[in-house]
XYZ file of C-alpha atoms in Angstrom:
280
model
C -64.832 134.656 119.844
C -67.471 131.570 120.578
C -71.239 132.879 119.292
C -73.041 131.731 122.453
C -76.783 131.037 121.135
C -78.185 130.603 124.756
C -76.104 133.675 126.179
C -77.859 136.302 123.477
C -81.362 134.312 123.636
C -80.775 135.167 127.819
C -79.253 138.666 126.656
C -82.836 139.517 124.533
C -85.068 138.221 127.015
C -84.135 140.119 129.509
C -83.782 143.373 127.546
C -87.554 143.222 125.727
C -88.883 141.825 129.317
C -88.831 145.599 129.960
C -90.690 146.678 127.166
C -93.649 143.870 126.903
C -96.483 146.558 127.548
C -99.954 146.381 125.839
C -99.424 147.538 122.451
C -101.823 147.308 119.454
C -100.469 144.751 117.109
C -98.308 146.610 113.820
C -100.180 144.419 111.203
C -103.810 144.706 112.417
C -103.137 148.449 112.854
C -101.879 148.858 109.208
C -105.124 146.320 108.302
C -107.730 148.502 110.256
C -106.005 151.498 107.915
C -106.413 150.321 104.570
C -110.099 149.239 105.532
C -111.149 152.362 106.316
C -108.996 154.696 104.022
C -110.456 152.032 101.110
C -114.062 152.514 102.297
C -113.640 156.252 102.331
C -112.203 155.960 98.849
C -113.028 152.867 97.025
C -110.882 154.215 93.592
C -108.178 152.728 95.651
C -109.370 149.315 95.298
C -111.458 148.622 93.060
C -113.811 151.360 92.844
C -117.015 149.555 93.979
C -119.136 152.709 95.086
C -122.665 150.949 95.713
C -123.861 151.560 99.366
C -123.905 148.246 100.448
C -120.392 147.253 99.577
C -118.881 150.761 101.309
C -121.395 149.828 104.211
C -119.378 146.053 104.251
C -115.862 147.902 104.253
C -116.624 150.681 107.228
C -117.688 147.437 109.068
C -114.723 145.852 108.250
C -112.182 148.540 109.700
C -114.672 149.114 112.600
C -114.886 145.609 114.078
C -110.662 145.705 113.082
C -110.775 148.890 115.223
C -112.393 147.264 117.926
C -110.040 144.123 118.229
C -107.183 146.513 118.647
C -108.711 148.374 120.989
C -110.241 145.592 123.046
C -106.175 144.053 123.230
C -105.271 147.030 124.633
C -107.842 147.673 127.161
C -105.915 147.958 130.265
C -104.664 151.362 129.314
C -107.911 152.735 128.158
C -109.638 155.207 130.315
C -113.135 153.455 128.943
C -114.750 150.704 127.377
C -113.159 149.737 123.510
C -116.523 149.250 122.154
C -117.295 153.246 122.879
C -114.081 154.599 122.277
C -114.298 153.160 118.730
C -117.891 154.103 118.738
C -117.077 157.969 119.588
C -114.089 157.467 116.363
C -116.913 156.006 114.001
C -119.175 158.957 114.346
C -115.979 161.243 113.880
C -115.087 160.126 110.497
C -117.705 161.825 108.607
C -116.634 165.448 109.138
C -112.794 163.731 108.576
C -113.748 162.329 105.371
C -115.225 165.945 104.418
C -112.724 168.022 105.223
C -110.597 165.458 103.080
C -112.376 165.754 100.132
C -112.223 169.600 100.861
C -108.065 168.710 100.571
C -108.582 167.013 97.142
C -110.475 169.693 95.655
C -108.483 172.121 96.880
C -105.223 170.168 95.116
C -106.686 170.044 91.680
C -107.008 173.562 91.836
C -103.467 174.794 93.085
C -101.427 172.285 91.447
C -101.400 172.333 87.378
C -99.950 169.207 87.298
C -102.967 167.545 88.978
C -105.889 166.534 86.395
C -108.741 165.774 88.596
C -109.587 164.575 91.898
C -109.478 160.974 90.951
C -105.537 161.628 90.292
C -104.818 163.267 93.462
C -106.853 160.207 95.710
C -104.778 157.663 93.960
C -100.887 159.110 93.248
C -100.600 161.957 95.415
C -98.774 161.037 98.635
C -99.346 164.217 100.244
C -102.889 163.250 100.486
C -102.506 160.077 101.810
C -99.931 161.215 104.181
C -102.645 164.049 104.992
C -105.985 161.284 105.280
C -103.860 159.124 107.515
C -103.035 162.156 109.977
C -106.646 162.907 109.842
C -107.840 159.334 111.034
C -104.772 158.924 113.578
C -105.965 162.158 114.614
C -109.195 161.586 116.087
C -107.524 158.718 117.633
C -104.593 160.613 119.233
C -108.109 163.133 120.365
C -109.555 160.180 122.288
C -105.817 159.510 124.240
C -105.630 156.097 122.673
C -102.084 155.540 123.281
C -99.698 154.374 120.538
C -102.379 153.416 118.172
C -102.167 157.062 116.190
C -98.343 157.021 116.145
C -98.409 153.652 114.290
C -100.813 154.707 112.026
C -98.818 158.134 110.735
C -95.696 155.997 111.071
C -96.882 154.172 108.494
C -97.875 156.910 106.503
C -94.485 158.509 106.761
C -93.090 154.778 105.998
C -95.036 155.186 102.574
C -94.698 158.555 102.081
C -91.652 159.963 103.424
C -94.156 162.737 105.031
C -94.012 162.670 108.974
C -97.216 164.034 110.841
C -97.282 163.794 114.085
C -101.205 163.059 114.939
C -101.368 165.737 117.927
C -100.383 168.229 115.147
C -103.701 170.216 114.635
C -104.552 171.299 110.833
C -107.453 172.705 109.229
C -108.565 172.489 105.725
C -108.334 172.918 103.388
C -104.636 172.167 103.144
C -102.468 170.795 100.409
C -98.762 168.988 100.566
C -97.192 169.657 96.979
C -94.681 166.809 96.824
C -93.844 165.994 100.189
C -91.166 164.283 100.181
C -89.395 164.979 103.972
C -91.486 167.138 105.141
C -92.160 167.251 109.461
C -94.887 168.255 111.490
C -94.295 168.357 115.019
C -97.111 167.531 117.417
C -97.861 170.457 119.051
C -97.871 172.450 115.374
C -101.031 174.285 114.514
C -101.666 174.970 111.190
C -104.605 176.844 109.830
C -107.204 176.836 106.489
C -105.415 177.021 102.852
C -102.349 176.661 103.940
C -99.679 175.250 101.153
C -96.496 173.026 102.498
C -93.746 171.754 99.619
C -91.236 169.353 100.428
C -88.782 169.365 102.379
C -90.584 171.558 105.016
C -89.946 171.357 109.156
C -92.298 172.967 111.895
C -90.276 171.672 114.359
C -88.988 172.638 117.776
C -86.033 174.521 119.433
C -85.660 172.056 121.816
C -86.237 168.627 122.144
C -86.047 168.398 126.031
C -87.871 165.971 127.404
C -89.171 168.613 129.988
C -91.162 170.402 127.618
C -93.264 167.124 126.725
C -96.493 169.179 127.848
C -95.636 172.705 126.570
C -96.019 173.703 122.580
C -92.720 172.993 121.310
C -93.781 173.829 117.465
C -94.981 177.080 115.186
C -97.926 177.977 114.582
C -98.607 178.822 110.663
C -101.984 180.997 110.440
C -104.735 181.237 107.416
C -103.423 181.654 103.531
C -99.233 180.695 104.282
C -97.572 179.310 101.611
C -94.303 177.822 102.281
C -91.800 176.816 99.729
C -89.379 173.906 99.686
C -87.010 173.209 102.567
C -87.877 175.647 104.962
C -87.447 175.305 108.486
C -89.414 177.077 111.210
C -88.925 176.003 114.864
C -90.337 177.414 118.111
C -93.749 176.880 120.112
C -93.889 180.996 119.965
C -93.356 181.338 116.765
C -96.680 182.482 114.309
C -96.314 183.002 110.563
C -99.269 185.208 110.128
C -101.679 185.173 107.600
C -101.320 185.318 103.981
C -97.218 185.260 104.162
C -95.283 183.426 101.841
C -92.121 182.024 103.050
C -89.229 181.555 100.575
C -87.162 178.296 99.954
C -84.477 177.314 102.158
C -85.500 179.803 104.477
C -84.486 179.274 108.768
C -87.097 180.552 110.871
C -87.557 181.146 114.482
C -89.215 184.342 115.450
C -92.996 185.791 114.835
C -93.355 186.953 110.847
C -96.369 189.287 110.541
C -99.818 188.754 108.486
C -99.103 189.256 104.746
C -95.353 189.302 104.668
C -92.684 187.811 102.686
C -89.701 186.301 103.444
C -87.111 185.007 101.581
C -83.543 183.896 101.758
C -80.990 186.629 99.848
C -78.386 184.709 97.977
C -76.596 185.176 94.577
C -75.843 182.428 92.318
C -73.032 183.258 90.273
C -71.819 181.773 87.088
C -68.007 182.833 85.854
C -65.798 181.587 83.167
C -63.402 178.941 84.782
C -60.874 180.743 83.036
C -60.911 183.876 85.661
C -61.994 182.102 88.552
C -59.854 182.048 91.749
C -60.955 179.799 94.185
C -61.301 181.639 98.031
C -58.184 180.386 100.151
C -61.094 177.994 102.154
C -62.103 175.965 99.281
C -62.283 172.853 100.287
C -64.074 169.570 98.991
């Protein structure tokens, strides 16, 4: 079979013709990012802390901020120049409730020293000061824009948050590694996540686009690694610890515990009959 150069070149034209909207551009996205998660934590860089040089950063990401904006006007319900104006004054109480987070890591996890170690090698913060930012964004219905930036995230991390998802802090990833958050997930103060983790839905019907699809997870949970909970009814109460490997999908009441009963069993290979459906 002939490879016909001008045939696919046709073929790709006509299929991305289709999907040519106004979309903020990957790099400058990922660009306006490190700006501002750098000015919020300048150990990241280079750990210059005087005023004026954090002052020169927050400019940086907001005039980034306002380019991407600005090239996607046309789907804006307002101006750029507020939007990004009503996200600059939001970042403050962001930026506290992340250093809230970072606090609240050094003192749950042994293995974290201080709070410089958790800004700099802990993933599940950066996967959770990303969310935070694309947050407020996905607050003001800028469209795309927030996905990008916890895509990214989850790129780096392997931690996927949507940005509708709504969590308080303090709250602390241990890990992270393949942990989900759907977007319509609520998830309340001092709550504790390890990896592996999904609040997810039942369903993924395209139909239920407006209803909440994910659990909620109230005050003081702490759930363990690779443990699934699914359902937009579905509320882990308060102070309940939820076991590993765990499947979920009905209401748990305020200070319970649930865990998965299994055995492991260890036998001499000597006596051991293998059941008749043993099969690798």
């Amino acid at each position: 079979m002939t490879y016909d150069n001008r045939a696919f070149a046709r073929s790709l034209s006509q299929f991305n013709s289709g999907y040519c909207a106004e979309v903020p551009s990957m790099e400058l996205s990922q660009q306006f990012l490190e700006n501002l998660v750098h000015a919020l934590f300048p150990i990241r860089r280079n750990c210059a802390v005087d005023e004026d040089h954090i002052a020169i950063e927050l400019d940086r990401s907001a005039v980034k901020l306002r380019e991407l904006l600005y090239s996607i006007r046309k789907t804006l319900d307002r101006p750029p120049a507020g939007l990004a104006d009503d996200f600059l004054s939001r970042v403050p109480e962001a930026f506290e409730q992340l250093a809230c987070d970072a606090v609240t890591v050094t003192k749950l996890d042994p293995a974290a020293s201080c709070v410089e170690e958790v800004i700099l090698c802990y993933p599940g913060f950066y996967a959770i000061t990303v969310y935070r930012m694309a947050h407020i964004l996905y607050d003001l219905k800028v469209p795309v824009l927030p996905r990008i930036l916890s895509e990214y995230a989850h790129e780096k991390t392997g931690i996927d948050i949507h940005p509708g998802a709504q969590i308080e802090s303090p709250f602390f990833i241990d890990h992270g590694t393949g942990i989900v958050i759907g977007e319509t997930a609520r998830i309340g103060k001092e709550v504790s996540i390890y990896q592996g983790v999904t609040l997810g839905a039942l369903s993924v019907e395209r139909s239920m686009a407006n209803t909440k699809r994910h659990p909620t997870i109230e005050d003081h949970v702490v759930i363990y690694a690779g443990s699934t909970i699914l359902g937009g009814d579905t509320v882990i109460g308060h102070h309940t610890v939820v076991g590993g490997n765990t499947w979920i999908t009905e209401c748990i009441p305020p200070h319970s515990v649930v865990y998965r009963n299994h055995r492991v069993l260890v036998k001499d290979r000597k006596d051991f009959k293998p059941p008749i459906d043993f099969v690798i």
